[in-house]
Every structure is written in structure tokens, then in C-alpha cells.
Amino acid sequence: MADTKREIERKYESDDAALPDLTRVRGVASVRDRGVTHLDATYHDTADLRLAASSVTLRRRTGGADAGWHLKFPVAPGVRDEIRAPLSDTLPDELAALIRSRVRDRDVRPVVRLRSDRDVRHLLDDQDRLLAEVSVDTVHAERLTGEGGEARWTEIEVELADDGDPDFLDKVEKRLRKAGVRPSASASKLARALAETDPESESASKTPTHEGAPGTPPATAPEAAPRHKHRPRPDGTPVTAGDHVLAYVRAQHDALVELDPAVRQDVPDAVHRMRVATRRLRSTFRSFRGVLDRTVTDPVSADLKWLATELGADRDQEVLAERLTQALGRLPADQVNGPVAERLAAWSEARHHGAHHQLLAVLDSRRHLRLLDSLDALLADPALRKKAAARPDKVLAKAVAKDFGKLSRLVEHALELPPGTERDTALHEARKKTKRTRYAAETAAPALGGPAEEAVRDMKALQGLLGDHQDSVMARRTLRELAAVAHAAGESDFTYGVLHAGEAHRARVAEEALPEAWHSISREFPF
């Protein structure tokens, strides 16, 4: 069984491997020598170093107190989540699943071996509590692919104790710098090993390419318009309308890949964030059909819709469970009859377990992996139309205005309808169009600045209002189902009725607030 540890550390290098007197660091009462440990780690990756390209490391290590398999994901500079599994000859299935969105169907093999003699000191406070671990590592790196190659170096590593204050590392660094120690130029031992054991190659810094992957869209469709190359500035700053659209697409693609392990581990809100990324991608493909050729994006959109639907089974239940649990908690005790909390919890757990199990199968499916490959191919060789080469102000603003025009018609139609099922459906359609308009404005914001940012704020506010209404619709439907089950079991359905009435009131409040909110937004909308 794997377990996760948050690792906060900094790496340094020095012309002199000796450590300065660390008792002079504020807060350190003593330094305890823990001796020298020999570590032997083999790092695994694909032939094109996909894990290294995304700053993910996978190793099998012996020696030390934590021998086993270690999979590390970047969180922030100097911060990584390390997932550990027991030592075994082959990569554990649970870790293989967590890197699948990055490696797809590529083989993972040994690429670098690092043997280190680690001289460890513990920095302790006046109550003998561990503040940080400081080690001097003498490293021998050996490349296991190609023609091989070796490198040797010494580095200093400072790792914060569990639940320690990150500011303490600043104090240690101040002392180290005074002694001539400088931050390491490499983010990790693996990065340095890849660079120094193969100095002629740029493979360690390249982003893997995925041309020719199964399921990749054709380079050009039969009736596709001629492609226009996008040329962002050397620093990557977008210039054309196509640059801005592709930058937004790339951000959502990266979110799908990076959130995959969190979804598998059932991290709170991960499913929601992945679902939002799929919606943003689909909306972008629809809003900017004048920029991206739809003969290429339409098949990708179909797969994104499928993925969003699968993600929704878990996310919708999660939202409803939280909403109903909070509503139940606000009721006075005399309005809670029967085991309502227990039934709600059982319903939530059963639905979530089933949905999560299904979602894991989806993430491992060929269709999902082909979708990721297709997005890779689209970004590597984008199917750009003529408008992609135009200035972003006109093209992006026009797309936002067009989406807002469609939204206007939907909202005004919904407001003309009497309360009931037909209006509920119309408001739900308006909510979906609100999201699309918001995402189009998000795409335009880096180019258009204030007006687009204002549009994003307006759409978020409207989305919140319409979302509360739709959540109420779904909550009332769930309460009717739960009430029927409780009644059949001989339990009181009174409390479900009270909750239902509360949800109906929330829906009325949202509907009553909508005309004024919409009037304000439509009058001031910047596009």
C-alpha cells in the first residue's frame, strides 16, 4: 500500500563540502550527527523522458530508512509530494497508474542509477524536536541508456521536518550563504545526472513529442483550410489570435494530465477541476472555430464530452451530498425525524464508491489515452485557420461578443417563461452558455486586459446565480427519490419534505434575483 509524504527541501552546492556551524541558525539548539548511509537508486522513465520533462521522478531505492519505490510530483518550487510503495522487483501497479496520463502506453525502463553516500545531521530545537535534516551527499551518477556516461558531484540537501515551518529553511539558507554555499543550479539529482552524463544531448530539457500516437488526428483534413503557422515571441509570449487560443488550450491540456493522479487518489475537488478543464477545452474549440479547424477539433470535442460525462457522475453526486448535508445540519432538531443523516451518508458513500470505481476504469481506457494523444498532436501541429494569424483584439473580442449574444437570447427566453420545468431547463441551458462566454473571455484576457477580465467577473457572478438554481433543481429530485426509499422502509419522510421546501425557496430566490442581475450585466457588458 502506497503512502504520501509532503517533501519540502532545498539543494545547494559548494566548492567545499564541509558544513558551517549550524548551531548558529536561529532556533537550533543542537546538531546531531546521524552518520553516513549508502543509498542506491535507479530512476525509471520512458525512452523520450516524459516524466523528467514534467519534473516527475520515479525511482527504486535501497538503503536508508525509506527503501522502496518513490514517485514524486512537483507542487511548488522546492515542494514535492512523494508517494511511496514497498520495495519490489517490478513497478507496483498503483504507481504505474499514477503516471499513466504522462507515459500513456510507453514502456518505463531504468534510465539513471545514482549511488550516494549521505552524511546526515539533524537540526534540533531546545526540546530536542527535529527542525530539519541536513545531508551532504557524495553522488555517483551512471546513465543506463544509450552509450552511457558517468558523473560525480557533492551537494548539500536541507529537508524540512514534517509539519515544520517553511520559514525555517530561510534561516538555514542565510547561514549557508554566509559560508559560501550557493543554491544548486539543478532542481533535482536526476536533472543534474541527465545533463552531466549526456552533455551532448538536450533530451533532459526537451518536451516529449508524441507524433504518430494511436488515435492522433490527421495532419490535415480533406477540406481543411490552409494552416497558418503561429509565431509567438522568443520568450513564448503570445502574439496572434492563434497564439492566445493555443496558450489556453495548452493550459487545459496540462490540467488534464496533471490532475489525473489526484483524481485517482480521490483528492477533494480534483474531479471538479478536471471536469472544468474538459469544459474549457470544448468551449474553446466551439468559440474559436474561426481560429482552429473544426474538422480536427470536432472529434476531440466528442471525446471531451464523453470524459466530462464520466467525470460528472462523481462530481454531481459530490456537490449534492455536500449541499444536502449542510442543509440538514441547519435544521432545528425538532424538524429531523428518522435516520435522515445516516440514509444520506449511505446514499453518498454508495454512489461515490461506484462512481469512483467507474472513473478509474475510464482513466485507464484506450479512449481516454487516445484523447490525450490527440490533444498532444493538436498542440504539436495546430490546425490553424486564416484568422489565427490576425491581431488578437478583433478576433478574440468578436468571439466573446458572439457567445454573449447567444447567451442573451437564452436568458431573455427563460425570463419570459412561467416558473416550472420548462423554465428550469431554459435556465440550465443559459448556465451552460454562461460558462462558454466566461471561458472565451478567459482566453481573451491576456490580450484584451480589463474588458475581458470584467467579462469574466460578470459571467462568474451569473454562473453562480444560475448554478445555485440548477443545484436546487437536482437536489429536489434527489430528495424525492430518498423520501420514496425512506417511506418504503417505514421511515418518516417529513424531513425530506422540509428540505425540499427549503430548496424550492432557494430556487425562487435565484429566479427573483435574475432579472435585475441580468439587466445590470447586459447593460454594462464590455463586448
XYZ file of C-alpha atoms in Angstrom:
527
model
C 0.000 0.000 0.000
C 1.407 3.386 -1.039
C 1.527 6.375 1.287
C 2.107 10.061 0.524
C 4.541 12.468 2.180
C 4.893 16.208 1.502
C 8.588 16.904 0.969
C 9.924 20.453 1.381
C 13.612 20.739 0.684
C 16.372 22.874 -0.835
C 19.553 21.819 -2.566
C 22.915 23.565 -2.503
C 26.393 23.210 -3.882
C 29.738 24.402 -2.630
C 33.390 24.297 -3.544
C 33.971 22.995 -0.028
C 31.829 20.058 1.108
C 32.225 20.959 4.783
C 29.168 22.330 6.579
C 29.357 25.531 8.612
C 28.394 25.606 12.286
C 24.596 25.212 12.065
C 24.013 25.817 15.765
C 24.287 29.489 14.804
C 20.988 29.169 12.892
C 18.254 30.884 14.912
C 16.121 28.265 16.675
C 18.693 25.473 16.503
C 19.803 24.292 19.935
C 21.908 21.340 18.815
C 23.098 19.430 15.761
C 23.092 15.649 15.988
C 25.309 13.581 13.708
C 23.308 10.637 12.337
C 26.170 9.006 10.456
C 26.618 8.009 6.826
C 24.074 5.988 4.846
C 24.657 4.398 1.447
C 21.761 4.895 -0.971
C 21.361 3.132 -4.302
C 18.572 4.475 -6.509
C 17.562 3.525 -10.040
C 15.416 6.119 -11.784
C 12.849 4.971 -14.331
C 11.357 6.843 -17.287
C 10.260 6.383 -20.878
C 12.753 6.380 -23.743
C 11.834 10.005 -24.515
C 11.993 11.010 -20.820
C 8.355 12.017 -20.443
C 8.470 12.003 -16.668
C 11.616 14.116 -16.486
C 10.067 16.605 -18.922
C 7.256 17.233 -16.436
C 9.574 17.226 -13.371
C 8.179 13.903 -12.148
C 10.636 11.359 -10.771
C 10.180 7.627 -10.290
C 12.861 5.617 -8.530
C 13.534 2.302 -6.854
C 15.872 2.853 -3.922
C 17.624 0.640 -1.427
C 19.403 1.802 1.694
C 18.184 4.239 4.322
C 15.018 4.124 6.363
C 12.654 4.516 3.400
C 13.807 1.880 0.934
C 11.213 1.182 -1.732
C 9.607 2.796 -4.759
C 9.268 6.592 -4.668
C 7.154 8.632 -7.074
C 7.496 12.423 -6.746
C 5.174 15.066 -8.185
C 6.073 18.775 -8.168
C 3.816 21.020 -6.078
C 5.798 24.267 -5.985
C 9.487 25.224 -6.166
C 11.232 23.089 -3.570
C 7.997 21.265 -2.670
C 7.051 17.794 -3.884
C 4.577 15.111 -2.921
C 6.367 11.797 -2.564
C 4.262 8.647 -2.908
C 5.951 5.564 -1.535
C 5.381 1.876 -2.143
C 7.182 -1.129 -0.641
C 10.309 -2.478 -2.278
C 9.642 -4.948 -5.095
C 11.376 -6.112 -8.251
C 8.828 -4.544 -10.599
C 6.967 -1.231 -10.630
C 3.892 -1.506 -8.386
C 0.589 -1.259 -10.251
C -0.637 1.602 -8.046
C 2.346 3.757 -9.037
C 2.105 2.742 -12.683
C -1.472 4.035 -12.690
C -0.403 7.399 -11.292
C 1.983 8.069 -14.202
C -0.289 6.742 -16.941
C -1.527 10.152 -18.107
C 2.098 11.116 -18.754
C 3.578 7.900 -20.172
C 0.412 6.517 -21.867
C 1.327 3.124 -23.365
C 5.097 3.704 -23.424
C 7.395 1.338 -21.588
C 9.025 2.606 -18.402
C 12.617 1.472 -18.016
C 15.730 2.248 -15.947
C 17.492 5.385 -17.223
C 19.862 6.524 -14.469
C 21.468 4.933 -11.425
C 22.527 7.163 -8.525
C 24.682 5.839 -5.722
C 25.106 8.272 -2.850
C 26.957 8.349 0.425
C 24.714 10.518 2.609
C 26.251 12.148 5.688
C 23.265 13.250 7.790
C 22.818 15.825 10.574
C 19.609 16.574 12.450
C 18.909 20.146 13.490
C 17.093 20.086 16.838
C 15.374 22.740 18.925
C 15.727 23.247 22.683
C 13.180 20.484 23.305
C 15.091 18.008 21.145
C 12.482 18.198 18.371
C 13.582 17.783 14.766
C 13.552 21.021 12.751
C 15.265 19.845 9.586
C 17.602 17.210 8.219
C 20.802 18.399 6.566
C 22.815 15.975 4.471
C 25.992 16.124 2.459
C 25.554 13.753 -0.472
C 28.505 12.434 -2.446
C 26.847 11.268 -5.659
C 27.973 8.899 -8.404
C 25.609 9.007 -11.401
C 25.574 6.413 -14.158
C 23.428 6.672 -17.259
C 21.813 3.340 -18.179
C 20.710 4.167 -21.716
C 22.457 4.952 -24.979
C 26.240 4.998 -24.736
C 26.038 5.611 -21.019
C 28.137 8.102 -19.170
C 29.118 8.891 -15.596
C 29.297 11.935 -13.366
C 30.254 12.693 -9.771
C 29.439 15.618 -7.534
C 28.766 16.629 -3.955
C 25.662 18.529 -2.892
C 24.019 19.694 0.301
C 20.348 18.976 0.894
C 18.187 20.551 3.611
C 14.794 18.896 4.170
C 12.223 20.409 6.495
C 10.842 18.181 9.244
C 7.235 17.008 8.913
C 4.831 19.835 9.796
C 7.757 22.235 10.104
C 7.656 25.950 9.383
C 8.945 26.586 5.819
C 10.391 29.916 7.004
C 12.960 27.929 8.971
C 14.615 26.965 5.682
C 15.271 30.661 5.016
C 17.231 30.858 8.260
C 19.309 27.823 7.322
C 19.939 29.229 3.851
C 21.103 32.546 5.278
C 23.722 30.726 7.335
C 24.801 28.564 4.400
C 25.170 31.549 2.074
C 27.375 33.336 4.589
C 29.635 30.284 4.449
C 29.874 30.456 0.664
C 27.275 27.771 -0.081
C 25.042 28.582 -3.077
C 21.706 27.181 -4.282
C 22.075 24.302 -6.697
C 21.686 25.059 -10.377
C 19.745 21.797 -10.788
C 16.260 21.215 -9.446
C 16.978 17.579 -8.612
C 19.689 14.947 -8.638
C 18.039 13.307 -11.631
C 18.044 16.525 -13.651
C 21.735 17.019 -12.936
C 22.524 13.402 -13.724
C 20.730 13.554 -17.070
C 22.597 16.705 -18.010
C 26.042 15.635 -16.852
C 26.006 12.051 -18.089
C 24.941 13.049 -21.581
C 26.220 16.612 -22.136
C 25.827 16.418 -25.918
C 22.091 15.765 -25.685
C 19.224 18.171 -24.964
C 16.842 15.326 -24.176
C 16.647 16.216 -20.500
C 15.179 19.614 -21.233
C 13.032 18.840 -24.231
C 9.290 18.421 -24.042
C 8.483 14.937 -25.382
C 6.870 14.819 -28.769
C 4.016 12.459 -29.471
C 3.644 12.462 -33.236
C 2.258 9.288 -34.668
C 0.497 8.225 -31.480
C -2.534 5.983 -31.878
C -5.709 7.995 -32.300
C -3.875 11.140 -33.405
C -5.992 13.294 -35.727
C -4.802 13.525 -39.335
C -2.331 16.303 -40.027
C -4.782 17.877 -42.462
C -8.405 17.085 -43.164
C -9.515 16.818 -46.819
C -11.468 20.096 -46.782
C -9.350 21.871 -44.149
C -8.331 25.453 -44.735
C -4.605 26.082 -45.200
C -2.741 26.163 -41.927
C -1.097 29.329 -40.779
C 1.935 28.964 -38.574
C 1.816 30.784 -35.258
C 4.980 32.586 -34.237
C 4.979 33.659 -30.588
C 7.862 35.786 -29.415
C 11.104 34.004 -28.473
C 10.117 34.164 -24.790
C 6.830 32.397 -25.592
C 4.634 35.478 -25.235
C 1.550 35.082 -27.463
C 1.288 37.496 -30.403
C -1.515 36.422 -32.722
C -5.062 35.328 -32.028
C -3.930 31.761 -32.654
C -1.159 32.088 -30.082
C -3.637 33.124 -27.385
C -6.119 30.364 -28.176
C -3.384 27.727 -28.211
C -1.977 29.007 -24.912
C -5.394 28.495 -23.314
C -5.762 25.049 -24.889
C -2.298 24.082 -23.658
C -3.125 25.138 -20.095
C -6.246 22.937 -20.067
C -4.383 20.021 -21.633
C -1.754 20.298 -18.894
C -4.500 20.365 -16.259
C -5.978 17.102 -17.588
C -2.595 15.396 -17.410
C -1.549 16.803 -14.045
C -4.884 16.200 -12.301
C -5.054 12.542 -13.315
C -3.083 11.248 -10.284
C -5.128 13.404 -7.903
C -8.397 12.073 -9.340
C -7.146 8.502 -8.957
C -6.211 9.212 -5.333
C -9.634 10.748 -4.682
C -8.180 14.121 -3.695
C -11.003 16.570 -2.840
C -12.037 18.818 -5.735
C -9.760 17.010 -8.242
C -12.686 15.591 -10.220
C -14.308 19.015 -10.386
C -11.136 20.672 -11.632
C -10.579 18.018 -14.299
C -14.168 18.351 -15.452
C -13.763 22.118 -15.720
C -10.669 21.592 -17.891
C -12.661 19.390 -20.289
C -15.406 22.010 -20.473
C -12.935 24.798 -21.110
C -11.393 22.847 -23.959
C -14.742 22.070 -25.593
C -15.905 25.643 -25.202
C -12.680 26.974 -26.696
C -12.989 24.726 -29.719
C -16.571 25.942 -30.285
C -15.995 29.624 -29.541
C -12.904 29.914 -31.724
C -13.865 27.914 -34.797
C -12.512 30.775 -36.859
C -9.071 30.081 -35.346
C -8.937 26.283 -35.056
C -10.135 23.984 -37.839
C -13.219 22.149 -36.577
C -12.591 19.117 -38.803
C -9.728 18.385 -36.415
C -11.245 19.673 -33.162
C -14.741 18.174 -33.515
C -13.598 14.549 -32.957
C -11.562 15.713 -29.947
C -14.604 17.589 -28.619
C -16.681 14.418 -28.853
C -14.191 12.575 -26.661
C -14.031 15.512 -24.244
C -17.822 15.439 -23.915
C -17.640 11.729 -23.120
C -14.968 12.333 -20.481
C -16.911 15.223 -18.929
C -19.987 12.983 -18.673
C -17.999 10.273 -16.906
C -16.473 12.814 -14.535
C -19.892 14.299 -13.884
C -21.270 11.103 -12.391
C -18.929 11.538 -9.432
C -18.837 15.330 -9.272
C -22.614 15.898 -9.388
C -23.119 13.441 -6.561
C -20.351 15.107 -4.547
C -21.987 18.543 -4.903
C -25.439 17.234 -3.996
C -24.191 15.315 -0.969
C -22.406 18.375 0.387
C -25.395 20.637 -0.260
C -27.939 18.331 1.375
C -25.685 17.530 4.342
C -25.212 21.234 5.062
C -28.935 21.915 4.698
C -29.742 19.079 7.085
C -27.236 20.429 9.598
C -29.016 23.794 9.629
C -32.409 22.304 10.572
C -33.573 22.501 14.203
C -33.678 19.152 15.972
C -37.496 19.009 16.043
C -37.588 19.023 12.226
C -35.338 15.974 11.843
C -37.415 12.799 12.047
C -35.829 9.414 11.434
C -32.312 8.377 10.358
C -32.040 11.043 7.674
C -28.340 11.762 8.211
C -27.491 8.064 8.144
C -29.502 7.453 4.980
C -27.965 10.483 3.280
C -24.457 9.350 4.245
C -25.110 5.807 3.000
C -26.501 7.153 -0.289
C -23.485 9.418 -0.708
C -20.912 6.730 0.064
C -22.529 4.103 -2.158
C -22.874 6.483 -5.096
C -19.351 7.824 -4.671
C -17.732 4.395 -4.408
C -19.442 3.174 -7.555
C -18.725 6.368 -9.490
C -15.062 6.441 -8.448
C -14.535 2.810 -9.411
C -16.025 3.512 -12.839
C -13.923 6.637 -13.222
C -10.700 4.704 -12.632
C -11.668 2.393 -15.493
C -12.314 5.435 -17.688
C -8.890 6.938 -16.969
C -7.246 3.622 -17.890
C -9.303 3.175 -21.058
C -7.882 3.333 -24.569
C -10.346 6.084 -25.444
C -9.028 8.369 -22.714
C -5.386 7.735 -23.603
C -6.155 8.390 -27.287
C -7.815 11.653 -26.264
C -4.632 12.792 -24.530
C -2.586 11.759 -27.560
C -4.937 13.720 -29.824
C -4.506 16.848 -27.716
C -0.730 16.372 -27.842
C -0.887 16.171 -31.630
C -3.140 19.210 -31.919
C -0.690 21.308 -29.900
C 2.354 19.942 -31.728
C 0.865 20.709 -35.165
C -2.143 23.009 -34.652
C -4.838 23.105 -37.306
C -4.963 26.887 -37.618
C -7.269 28.793 -39.919
C -6.730 32.174 -41.549
C -7.976 34.217 -38.581
C -5.337 32.627 -36.360
C -2.712 34.911 -37.856
C -4.744 38.068 -37.189
C -4.392 40.523 -34.336
C -5.993 39.122 -31.176
C -8.032 42.205 -30.237
C -10.529 41.909 -33.083
C -10.721 38.130 -33.369
C -10.992 37.343 -29.661
C -13.346 40.220 -28.861
C -15.661 39.173 -31.690
C -15.808 35.595 -30.375
C -16.670 36.769 -26.846
C -19.371 39.099 -28.215
C -20.846 36.300 -30.324
C -21.092 33.960 -27.337
C -22.647 36.716 -25.240
C -25.243 37.356 -27.941
C -26.303 33.701 -27.811
C -26.412 33.871 -24.016
C -28.637 36.966 -24.166
C -31.229 35.180 -26.239
C -31.267 32.197 -23.873
C -31.630 34.291 -20.705
C -34.348 36.502 -22.158
C -36.250 33.440 -23.358
C -36.020 31.856 -19.896
C -37.276 35.040 -18.214
C -40.373 35.012 -20.418
C -41.364 31.527 -19.251
C -43.518 30.851 -16.163
C -41.885 29.011 -13.241
C -41.745 25.277 -13.842
C -39.890 22.523 -15.625
C -39.607 24.365 -18.937
C -38.050 27.408 -17.270
C -35.711 25.190 -15.234
C -34.466 23.627 -18.477
C -34.064 27.013 -20.149
C -32.099 28.394 -17.204
C -29.843 25.350 -17.279
C -29.096 25.972 -20.970
C -28.338 29.598 -20.154
C -25.966 28.455 -17.425
C -24.016 26.335 -19.910
C -23.782 29.255 -22.327
C -22.634 31.489 -19.458
C -19.713 29.157 -18.871
C -18.787 29.220 -22.548
C -18.828 33.010 -22.605
C -16.709 33.088 -19.455
C -14.129 30.702 -20.923
C -13.947 32.719 -24.143
C -13.305 35.834 -22.061
C -10.627 33.977 -20.065
C -8.893 33.103 -23.331
C -9.035 36.746 -24.410
C -7.978 38.265 -21.077
C -4.177 38.127 -21.614
C -4.624 40.035 -24.887
C -7.530 42.345 -24.075
C -6.909 43.066 -20.409
C -9.538 44.963 -18.398
C -12.631 44.497 -20.591
C -12.117 40.727 -20.815
C -11.393 40.484 -17.090
C -14.613 42.395 -16.396
C -16.494 39.982 -18.640
C -15.044 37.040 -16.707
C -16.238 38.565 -13.406
C -19.727 39.185 -14.812
C -20.009 35.646 -16.112
C -18.777 34.148 -12.841
C -21.460 36.066 -10.960
C -24.172 34.990 -13.378
C -22.877 31.420 -13.342
C -23.114 31.371 -9.558
C -26.727 32.531 -9.622
C -27.782 30.071 -12.324
C -25.719 27.324 -10.737
C -27.473 27.686 -7.392
C -30.785 27.389 -9.211
C -29.726 24.241 -11.091
C -28.292 22.662 -7.942
C -31.663 23.258 -6.293
C -33.419 21.507 -9.172
C -31.156 18.471 -8.816
C -31.377 18.493 -5.008
C -35.178 18.416 -5.087
C -35.109 15.487 -7.486
C -32.732 13.590 -5.167
C -34.831 14.394 -2.098
C -37.940 12.984 -3.761
C -36.046 9.774 -4.507
C -34.681 9.497 -0.964
C -38.103 10.221 0.512
C -39.626 7.401 -1.524
C -36.957 4.968 -0.307
C -37.426 6.076 3.311
C -41.203 5.771 3.048
C -40.908 2.255 1.606
C -38.683 1.332 4.560
C -41.324 2.525 7.025
C -39.424 5.704 7.962
C -40.802 9.207 8.220
C -40.415 11.288 5.063
C -41.215 14.560 6.870
C -37.645 15.870 6.955
C -37.152 15.231 3.254
C -40.214 17.395 2.655
C -38.775 20.175 4.829
C -35.501 20.043 2.885
C -37.426 20.025 -0.384
C -39.317 23.156 0.630
C -36.031 24.844 1.528
C -34.587 24.011 -1.883
C -37.692 25.315 -3.622
C -37.268 28.579 -1.717
C -33.632 28.848 -2.799
C -34.686 28.374 -6.410
C -37.299 31.129 -6.127
C -34.735 33.495 -4.604
C -32.374 32.845 -7.531
C -35.134 33.343 -10.102
C -36.288 36.570 -8.454
C -32.722 37.921 -8.402
C -32.036 37.041 -12.014
C -33.869 39.885 -13.856
C -32.046 42.649 -12.012
C -28.699 40.874 -12.190
C -29.121 40.235 -15.902
C -30.177 43.822 -16.579
C -27.040 45.093 -14.863
C -24.746 42.665 -16.699
C -26.254 43.135 -20.150
C -26.250 46.931 -19.840
C -22.572 47.125 -18.856
C -21.113 44.121 -20.720
C -17.895 45.356 -22.360
C -18.241 43.490 -25.666
